[in-house]
Tab-separated table of C-alpha atoms and ligand atoms in Angstrom:
chain	number	residue	atom	x	y	z
J	453	MET	CA	264.595	4.250	43.378
J	454	SER	CA	261.924	6.929	43.078
J	455	ARG	CA	258.402	5.952	42.089
J	456	TYR	CA	258.286	9.104	39.949
J	457	PRO	CA	259.807	10.070	36.586
J	458	ALA	CA	263.104	11.889	37.242
J	459	LEU	CA	262.117	14.576	34.822
J	460	ARG	CA	258.546	15.344	33.899
J	461	MET	CA	258.728	16.671	30.342
J	462	ARG	CA	255.020	17.472	30.549
J	463	ARG	CA	255.566	20.040	33.341
J	464	THR	CA	256.455	22.912	30.959
J	465	ARG	CA	253.557	22.005	28.659
J	466	ALA	CA	250.856	22.240	31.302
J	467	ALA	CA	249.697	25.824	30.713
J	468	PRO	CA	249.519	28.170	27.727
J	469	TRP	CA	251.801	30.777	29.346
J	470	SER	CA	254.446	28.129	29.915
J	471	ARG	CA	254.161	26.734	26.418
J	472	SER	CA	254.722	30.258	25.066
J	473	LEU	CA	257.709	30.734	27.336
J	474	HIS	CA	259.327	27.497	26.192
J	475	ALA	CA	258.619	27.748	22.463
J	476	GLU	CA	261.890	27.257	20.590
J	477	THR	CA	260.610	28.773	17.364
J	478	VAL	CA	258.366	31.716	16.608
J	479	LEU	CA	256.285	32.446	13.557
J	480	THR	CA	255.201	36.017	12.844
J	481	PRO	CA	253.695	37.815	9.844
J	482	ALA	CA	257.209	39.206	9.228
J	483	ASP	CA	258.290	35.696	8.217
J	484	LEU	CA	255.902	35.563	5.264
J	485	ILE	CA	256.170	36.430	1.586
J	486	TRP	CA	252.838	36.590	-0.240
J	487	PRO	CA	252.910	35.377	-3.884
J	488	MET	CA	250.336	36.888	-6.229
J	489	PHE	CA	249.299	36.634	-9.853
J	490	VAL	CA	248.763	39.630	-12.114
J	491	THR	CA	246.360	39.681	-15.043
J	492	GLU	CA	246.094	41.997	-18.002
J	493	GLY	CA	242.299	41.730	-17.631
J	494	ASP	CA	240.085	44.289	-15.891
J	495	ASP	CA	238.617	42.033	-13.229
J	496	GLU	CA	239.560	39.595	-10.502
J	497	GLU	CA	239.992	36.104	-11.987
J	498	PRO	CA	239.559	33.247	-9.480
J	499	ILE	CA	241.827	30.250	-10.147
J	500	ALA	CA	239.810	27.030	-9.946
J	501	SER	CA	242.671	24.768	-8.878
J	502	LEU	CA	243.786	27.290	-6.209
J	503	PRO	CA	240.559	27.947	-4.282
J	504	GLY	CA	240.716	31.339	-2.586
J	505	VAL	CA	243.495	32.677	-4.838
J	506	SER	CA	242.836	34.980	-7.786
J	507	ARG	CA	244.701	36.765	-10.499
J	508	TRP	CA	244.324	40.507	-9.994
J	509	PRO	CA	244.616	43.497	-12.294
J	510	ILE	CA	247.359	45.932	-11.299
J	511	ALA	CA	245.001	48.004	-9.128
J	512	GLY	CA	243.999	44.845	-7.246
J	513	ILE	CA	247.643	43.947	-6.669
J	514	VAL	CA	248.215	47.403	-5.204
J	515	ASP	CA	245.253	46.827	-2.854
J	516	ARG	CA	246.714	43.452	-1.815
J	517	ALA	CA	250.053	45.163	-1.118
J	518	ARG	CA	248.321	47.638	1.184
J	519	GLU	CA	246.670	44.683	2.879
J	520	ALA	CA	250.092	43.042	3.254
J	521	ARG	CA	251.501	46.187	4.836
J	522	ASN	CA	248.591	46.440	7.258
J	523	LEU	CA	249.040	42.791	8.226
J	524	GLY	CA	252.788	43.122	8.805
J	525	ILE	CA	253.762	41.012	5.782
J	526	PRO	CA	257.039	42.567	4.568
J	527	CYS	CA	257.214	41.348	0.988
J	528	ILE	CA	255.094	40.200	-1.941
J	529	ALA	CA	256.118	38.015	-4.901
J	530	LEU	CA	254.767	38.698	-8.378
J	531	PHE	CA	253.925	36.350	-11.245
J	532	PRO	CA	252.299	37.554	-14.466
J	533	ASN	CA	249.700	35.818	-16.600
J	534	THR	CA	250.797	36.832	-20.083
J	535	PRO	CA	248.102	36.783	-22.794
J	536	ASN	CA	248.854	34.088	-25.387
J	537	ALA	CA	249.189	36.746	-28.097
J	538	LEU	CA	252.275	38.109	-26.312
J	539	ARG	CA	253.905	34.708	-25.830
J	540	SER	CA	256.526	33.532	-28.274
J	541	ALA	CA	259.095	30.767	-28.707
J	542	ASP	CA	261.849	33.040	-27.369
J	543	GLY	CA	259.809	34.631	-24.585
J	544	ALA	CA	260.916	38.111	-25.701
J	545	GLU	CA	258.086	39.784	-23.791
J	546	ALA	CA	259.987	38.927	-20.591
J	547	ALA	CA	262.497	41.688	-21.375
J	548	ASN	CA	259.967	44.302	-22.475
J	549	PRO	CA	260.373	47.240	-20.063
J	550	ASP	CA	256.619	47.910	-20.319
J	551	ASN	CA	255.412	44.359	-19.822
J	552	LEU	CA	252.736	43.562	-17.253
J	553	MET	CA	255.327	42.723	-14.614
J	554	CYS	CA	257.198	46.018	-14.955
J	555	ARG	CA	254.011	48.076	-14.967
J	556	THR	CA	252.931	46.296	-11.800
J	557	ILE	CA	256.275	46.883	-10.090
J	558	ARG	CA	256.131	50.602	-10.910
J	559	ALA	CA	252.550	50.896	-9.611
J	560	LEU	CA	253.529	49.139	-6.385
J	561	LYS	CA	256.649	51.199	-5.772
J	562	ASP	CA	254.614	54.319	-6.426
J	563	ALA	CA	251.728	53.485	-4.094
J	564	VAL	CA	253.171	51.211	-1.381
J	565	PRO	CA	256.961	51.636	-1.474
J	566	GLU	CA	257.395	50.239	2.024
J	567	VAL	CA	256.441	46.716	0.918
J	568	GLY	CA	259.252	44.681	-0.647
J	569	VAL	CA	258.660	43.466	-4.200
J	570	LEU	CA	260.168	40.126	-5.196
J	571	THR	CA	260.035	39.382	-8.902
J	572	ASP	CA	260.223	36.090	-10.752
J	573	VAL	CA	262.895	35.638	-13.388
J	574	ALA	CA	262.165	32.743	-15.763
J	575	LEU	CA	260.601	32.553	-19.188
J	576	ASP	CA	257.646	30.214	-18.603
J	577	PRO	CA	255.040	32.998	-18.304
J	578	TYR	CA	256.210	34.311	-21.694
J	579	THR	CA	257.034	31.289	-23.867
J	580	SER	CA	254.587	29.668	-26.264
J	581	HIS	CA	255.911	26.234	-25.192
J	582	GLY	CA	255.717	26.844	-21.435
J	583	HIS	CA	259.360	26.106	-20.670
J	584	ASP	CA	261.489	28.356	-18.467
J	585	GLY	CA	264.021	28.919	-21.256
J	586	LEU	CA	264.702	28.796	-24.969
J	587	ILE	CA	264.476	25.364	-26.584
J	588	ASP	CA	266.335	23.756	-29.488
J	589	GLU	CA	264.756	21.607	-32.244
J	590	ALA	CA	264.741	18.605	-29.932
J	591	GLY	CA	262.976	20.564	-27.190
J	592	TYR	CA	266.081	20.753	-24.984
J	593	VAL	CA	266.233	23.910	-22.887
J	594	LEU	CA	269.370	25.848	-23.825
J	595	ASN	CA	271.375	27.064	-20.860
J	596	ASP	CA	273.591	29.960	-21.942
J	597	ALA	CA	271.242	31.473	-24.501
J	598	THR	CA	268.496	31.421	-21.876
J	599	SER	CA	270.757	33.062	-19.330
J	600	GLU	CA	271.274	36.029	-21.641
J	601	ILE	CA	267.580	36.783	-21.873
J	602	LEU	CA	267.129	36.182	-18.140
J	603	VAL	CA	269.718	38.896	-17.516
J	604	ARG	CA	267.709	41.310	-19.656
J	605	GLN	CA	264.520	40.260	-17.878
J	606	ALA	CA	266.128	40.876	-14.480
J	607	MET	CA	267.361	44.290	-15.600
J	608	VAL	CA	263.963	45.564	-16.775
J	609	GLN	CA	262.535	44.447	-13.430
J	610	ALA	CA	265.302	46.148	-11.454
J	611	ASN	CA	264.910	49.303	-13.526
J	612	ALA	CA	261.186	49.255	-12.740
J	613	GLY	CA	261.977	49.120	-9.019
J	614	ALA	CA	262.118	45.443	-8.014
J	615	ASP	CA	263.730	44.919	-4.610
J	616	ILE	CA	264.536	41.213	-4.885
J	617	ILE	CA	265.224	39.403	-8.146
J	618	ALA	CA	264.288	35.739	-7.805
J	619	PRO	CA	265.428	33.520	-10.673
J	620	SER	CA	263.273	30.369	-10.679
J	621	ASP	CA	264.589	28.869	-13.925
J	622	MET	CA	267.473	26.634	-12.728
J	623	MET	CA	269.890	27.548	-15.540
J	624	ASP	CA	273.541	27.144	-14.510
J	625	GLY	CA	275.446	30.390	-14.026
J	626	ARG	CA	272.520	32.791	-14.232
J	627	VAL	CA	272.930	34.144	-10.714
J	628	GLY	CA	276.451	35.351	-11.493
J	629	ALA	CA	275.361	36.828	-14.805
J	630	ILE	CA	272.462	38.685	-13.190
J	631	ARG	CA	274.665	39.897	-10.328
J	632	ASP	CA	277.206	41.341	-12.805
J	633	ALA	CA	274.501	43.120	-14.758
J	634	LEU	CA	272.941	44.568	-11.609
J	635	GLU	CA	276.313	45.859	-10.410
J	636	GLN	CA	277.095	47.410	-13.770
J	637	GLY	CA	273.589	48.771	-14.205
J	638	GLY	CA	273.488	50.810	-11.016
J	639	HIS	CA	271.556	48.302	-8.912
J	640	ALA	CA	274.184	47.242	-6.402
J	641	ASN	CA	271.579	47.019	-3.633
J	642	VAL	CA	269.040	44.924	-5.499
J	643	GLN	CA	268.966	41.517	-3.845
J	644	ILE	CA	269.010	38.114	-5.489
J	645	MET	CA	267.028	35.301	-3.894
J	646	ALA	CA	268.059	32.268	-5.900
J	647	TYR	CA	265.709	29.368	-6.376
J	648	ALA	CA	268.808	27.289	-5.725
J	649	ALA	CA	267.315	23.883	-4.999
J	650	LYS	CA	264.210	23.681	-7.114
J	651	TYR	CA	262.894	20.204	-7.759
J	652	ALA	CA	261.026	18.841	-10.774
J	653	SER	CA	257.857	18.433	-8.742
J	654	ALA	CA	254.290	17.266	-9.188
J	655	PHE	CA	253.184	20.025	-6.790
J	656	TYR	CA	253.295	22.884	-9.326
J	657	GLY	CA	250.070	22.121	-11.237
J	658	PRO	CA	247.817	24.920	-9.952
J	659	PHE	CA	250.591	27.511	-10.461
J	660	ARG	CA	250.794	26.564	-14.117
J	661	ASP	CA	247.034	27.184	-14.359
J	662	ALA	CA	247.534	30.541	-12.673
J	663	VAL	CA	250.199	31.798	-15.089
J	664	GLY	CA	248.529	30.060	-18.023
J	665	SER	CA	251.324	27.689	-18.984
J	666	ARG	CA	249.777	24.329	-18.035
J	667	GLY	CA	248.123	23.694	-21.408
J	668	LEU	CA	251.177	24.901	-23.306
J	669	LEU	CA	253.899	22.920	-21.572
J	670	ALA	CA	255.381	20.235	-23.765
J	671	GLY	CA	256.975	17.447	-21.727
J	672	ASP	CA	258.415	18.063	-18.275
J	673	LYS	CA	261.180	20.154	-16.675
J	674	LYS	CA	263.448	17.317	-15.567
J	675	THR	CA	266.454	18.430	-17.630
J	676	TYR	CA	266.778	21.596	-15.561
J	677	GLN	CA	264.906	21.151	-12.290
J	678	MET	CA	266.321	18.730	-9.713
J	679	ASP	CA	265.557	15.067	-9.172
J	680	PRO	CA	263.580	14.607	-5.916
J	681	ALA	CA	265.978	11.751	-5.111
J	682	ASN	CA	268.885	14.133	-4.500
J	683	ARG	CA	270.134	15.941	-1.416
J	684	GLU	CA	273.902	16.353	-1.931
J	685	GLU	CA	273.197	17.913	-5.282
J	686	ALA	CA	271.073	20.556	-3.539
J	687	LEU	CA	274.066	21.541	-1.428
J	688	ARG	CA	276.204	21.945	-4.541
J	689	GLU	CA	273.504	24.063	-6.187
J	690	VAL	CA	273.332	26.301	-3.116
J	691	GLU	CA	277.118	26.606	-2.897
J	692	LEU	CA	277.306	27.757	-6.514
J	693	ASP	CA	274.515	30.314	-6.219
J	694	LEU	CA	276.087	31.781	-3.092
J	695	ALA	CA	279.481	31.975	-4.789
J	696	GLU	CA	277.841	33.756	-7.735
J	697	GLY	CA	276.367	36.427	-5.483
J	698	ALA	CA	272.989	35.254	-4.204
J	699	ASP	CA	271.925	37.014	-0.989
J	700	SER	CA	269.562	34.250	0.007
J	701	VAL	CA	268.556	30.862	-1.320
J	702	MET	CA	265.280	29.068	-1.714
J	703	VAL	CA	264.233	25.452	-1.467
J	704	LYS	CA	261.148	24.498	-3.444
J	705	PRO	CA	258.677	22.807	-2.939
J	706	GLY	CA	258.433	23.188	0.811
J	707	LEU	CA	257.003	20.608	3.162
J	708	PRO	CA	258.231	17.442	1.361
J	709	TYR	CA	261.729	19.001	1.333
J	710	LEU	CA	262.215	20.072	4.965
J	711	ASP	CA	265.270	17.801	5.129
J	712	ILE	CA	266.860	19.838	2.345
J	713	ILE	CA	266.111	23.097	4.149
J	714	ARG	CA	267.735	21.816	7.332
J	715	SER	CA	270.762	20.486	5.440
J	716	VAL	CA	271.269	23.790	3.637
J	717	LYS	CA	270.934	25.796	6.839
J	718	ASP	CA	273.398	23.577	8.692
J	719	ALA	CA	275.912	23.631	5.846
J	720	PHE	CA	275.891	27.353	4.989
J	721	GLN	CA	274.315	29.510	7.744
J	722	VAL	CA	272.757	31.824	5.175
J	723	PRO	CA	269.168	33.054	4.866
J	724	VAL	CA	267.088	30.160	3.538
J	725	PHE	CA	263.534	30.543	2.265
J	726	ALA	CA	260.997	27.907	1.346
J	727	TYR	CA	258.239	28.089	-1.223
J	728	GLN	CA	255.141	26.327	0.031
J	729	VAL	CA	253.945	25.806	-3.520
J	730	SER	CA	250.550	25.808	-5.163
J	731	GLY	CA	249.971	22.062	-4.887
J	732	GLU	CA	250.763	22.169	-1.178
J	733	TYR	CA	248.286	25.012	-0.719
J	734	ALA	CA	245.665	23.110	-2.706
J	735	MET	CA	246.216	19.976	-0.603
J	736	ILE	CA	245.574	21.888	2.628
J	737	GLU	CA	242.457	23.488	1.183
J	738	ALA	CA	241.208	20.109	-0.081
J	739	ALA	CA	241.916	18.435	3.252
J	740	ALA	CA	240.050	21.153	5.112
J	741	ALA	CA	237.130	21.051	2.683
J	742	ALA	CA	236.929	17.272	3.094
J	743	GLY	CA	236.810	17.596	6.856
J	744	ALA	CA	240.167	15.852	7.230
J	745	GLY	CA	241.731	18.641	9.247
J	746	ASP	CA	241.212	22.103	10.664
J	747	ARG	CA	242.277	24.656	8.089
J	748	ASP	CA	243.679	27.279	10.455
J	749	ALA	CA	245.623	24.703	12.438
J	750	LEU	CA	247.012	23.082	9.290
J	751	VAL	CA	248.153	26.453	7.970
J	752	LEU	CA	249.919	27.493	11.165
J	753	GLU	CA	251.480	24.083	11.822
J	754	THR	CA	252.957	23.783	8.340
J	755	LEU	CA	254.343	27.320	8.452
J	756	MET	CA	255.870	26.760	11.881
J	757	ALA	CA	257.510	23.594	10.537
J	758	PHE	CA	259.386	25.688	7.966
J	759	ARG	CA	260.683	27.966	10.689
J	760	ARG	CA	261.753	25.003	12.820
J	761	ALA	CA	263.564	23.491	9.814
J	762	GLY	CA	265.658	26.651	9.535
J	763	CYS	CA	263.797	29.018	7.224
J	764	SER	CA	264.081	32.775	7.563
J	765	GLY	CA	260.776	33.029	5.761
J	766	VAL	CA	258.205	31.257	3.630
J	767	LEU	CA	256.492	32.099	0.372
J	768	THR	CA	252.919	30.986	0.915
J	769	TYR	CA	249.524	31.617	-0.656
J	770	HIS	CA	248.198	31.430	2.898
J	771	ALA	CA	250.230	34.508	3.889
J	772	ALA	CA	247.342	36.914	4.486
J	773	HIS	CA	245.216	34.318	6.251
J	774	ALA	CA	248.142	33.211	8.427
J	775	ALA	CA	249.021	36.813	9.295
J	776	ARG	CA	245.441	37.409	10.399
J	777	LEU	CA	245.517	34.299	12.577
J	778	LEU	CA	248.863	35.316	14.068
J	779	SER	CA	247.750	38.810	14.992
J	780	ARG	CA	244.695	37.662	16.958
B	2028	PBG	N1	259.417	29.348	-13.269
B	2028	PBG	C1	258.419	28.438	-12.992
B	2028	PBG	C2	257.832	28.466	-11.639
B	2028	PBG	N2	257.996	29.465	-10.717
B	2028	PBG	C3	257.259	29.116	-9.593
B	2028	PBG	C4	256.651	27.886	-9.846
B	2028	PBG	C5	255.754	27.083	-8.966
B	2028	PBG	C6	255.140	27.761	-7.802
B	2028	PBG	C7	253.950	27.066	-7.269
B	2028	PBG	O1	253.617	25.922	-7.635
B	2028	PBG	O2	253.291	27.678	-6.427
B	2028	PBG	C8	257.008	27.476	-11.119
B	2028	PBG	C9	256.476	26.243	-11.726
B	2028	PBG	C10	257.316	25.428	-12.575
B	2028	PBG	O3	258.536	25.312	-12.363
B	2028	PBG	O4	256.753	24.871	-13.495
B	2029	MG	MG1	271.942	26.171	-10.064
């Protein structure tokens, strides 16, 4: 018997060129979607619980889109911070063709048409109670009545020029309803990226600050978002959204749900995206600030993990920073 290991697994790891050659997964700026927050205000508004992320007026969003293009980031995701005066119980502002979202989409498609615009469909930035849909007297979020307004919301966004409609509300049947409306409304090529497996998560706190719904939200979202205990249910959610006409599906949050991403990819072989959400971003920033880890390395390792798990791409607030690191 030989005194040596039959196979030295370390051989291919010994030099940088060899590690590159043997990498099973690649991460590039083209795998990133950059989420951003729009404000009606005139100035940049830093978000305390999301250090390094700000709400921007429309002109600032257009500048960020140019930055995305220059960095090779193909797509940006938009979320509006609606002034409280425009919020209501029924979230009607969501379907106003001149709302902040639609004005931003038009400005982007005018100035930087080569960058994809993904728009959020859900009522939480527009409701006075902070829920993603209409509620009854008991506070229960109504499914079918909500779906109707979501369809109108999706249509004003598509009419304004949105490239990808991304419903994040978790109502049953809304993907099919939106797909029908898009087909009938002359938007056959507008994509739907369904937030198919979205969990009722503790990682969304800073986002709710960013869109201004944290203080308004009564209760939690457990009657529509998924229980973190469930995996099979995620597969059923994905199957339904695909059958209803989704072009791609999302798993959200990201890192704690890599098993779901891998299960979805193995079961369906469709484009899967992950949302590395606000609380995940904040945790990395806090860890780096506390000296518990190297920020750049944490950012790139977590994003690579999404790719390895099967993601086509990742929505991340670190998109611009990661793209800069990747193009060095
Ligand atoms: N429609 C709500 C929505 N869309 C995206 C996020 C979270 C994104 C993040 O935390 O970065 C949420 C929060 C929620 O469900 O309360
Ligand atoms: Mg569903």
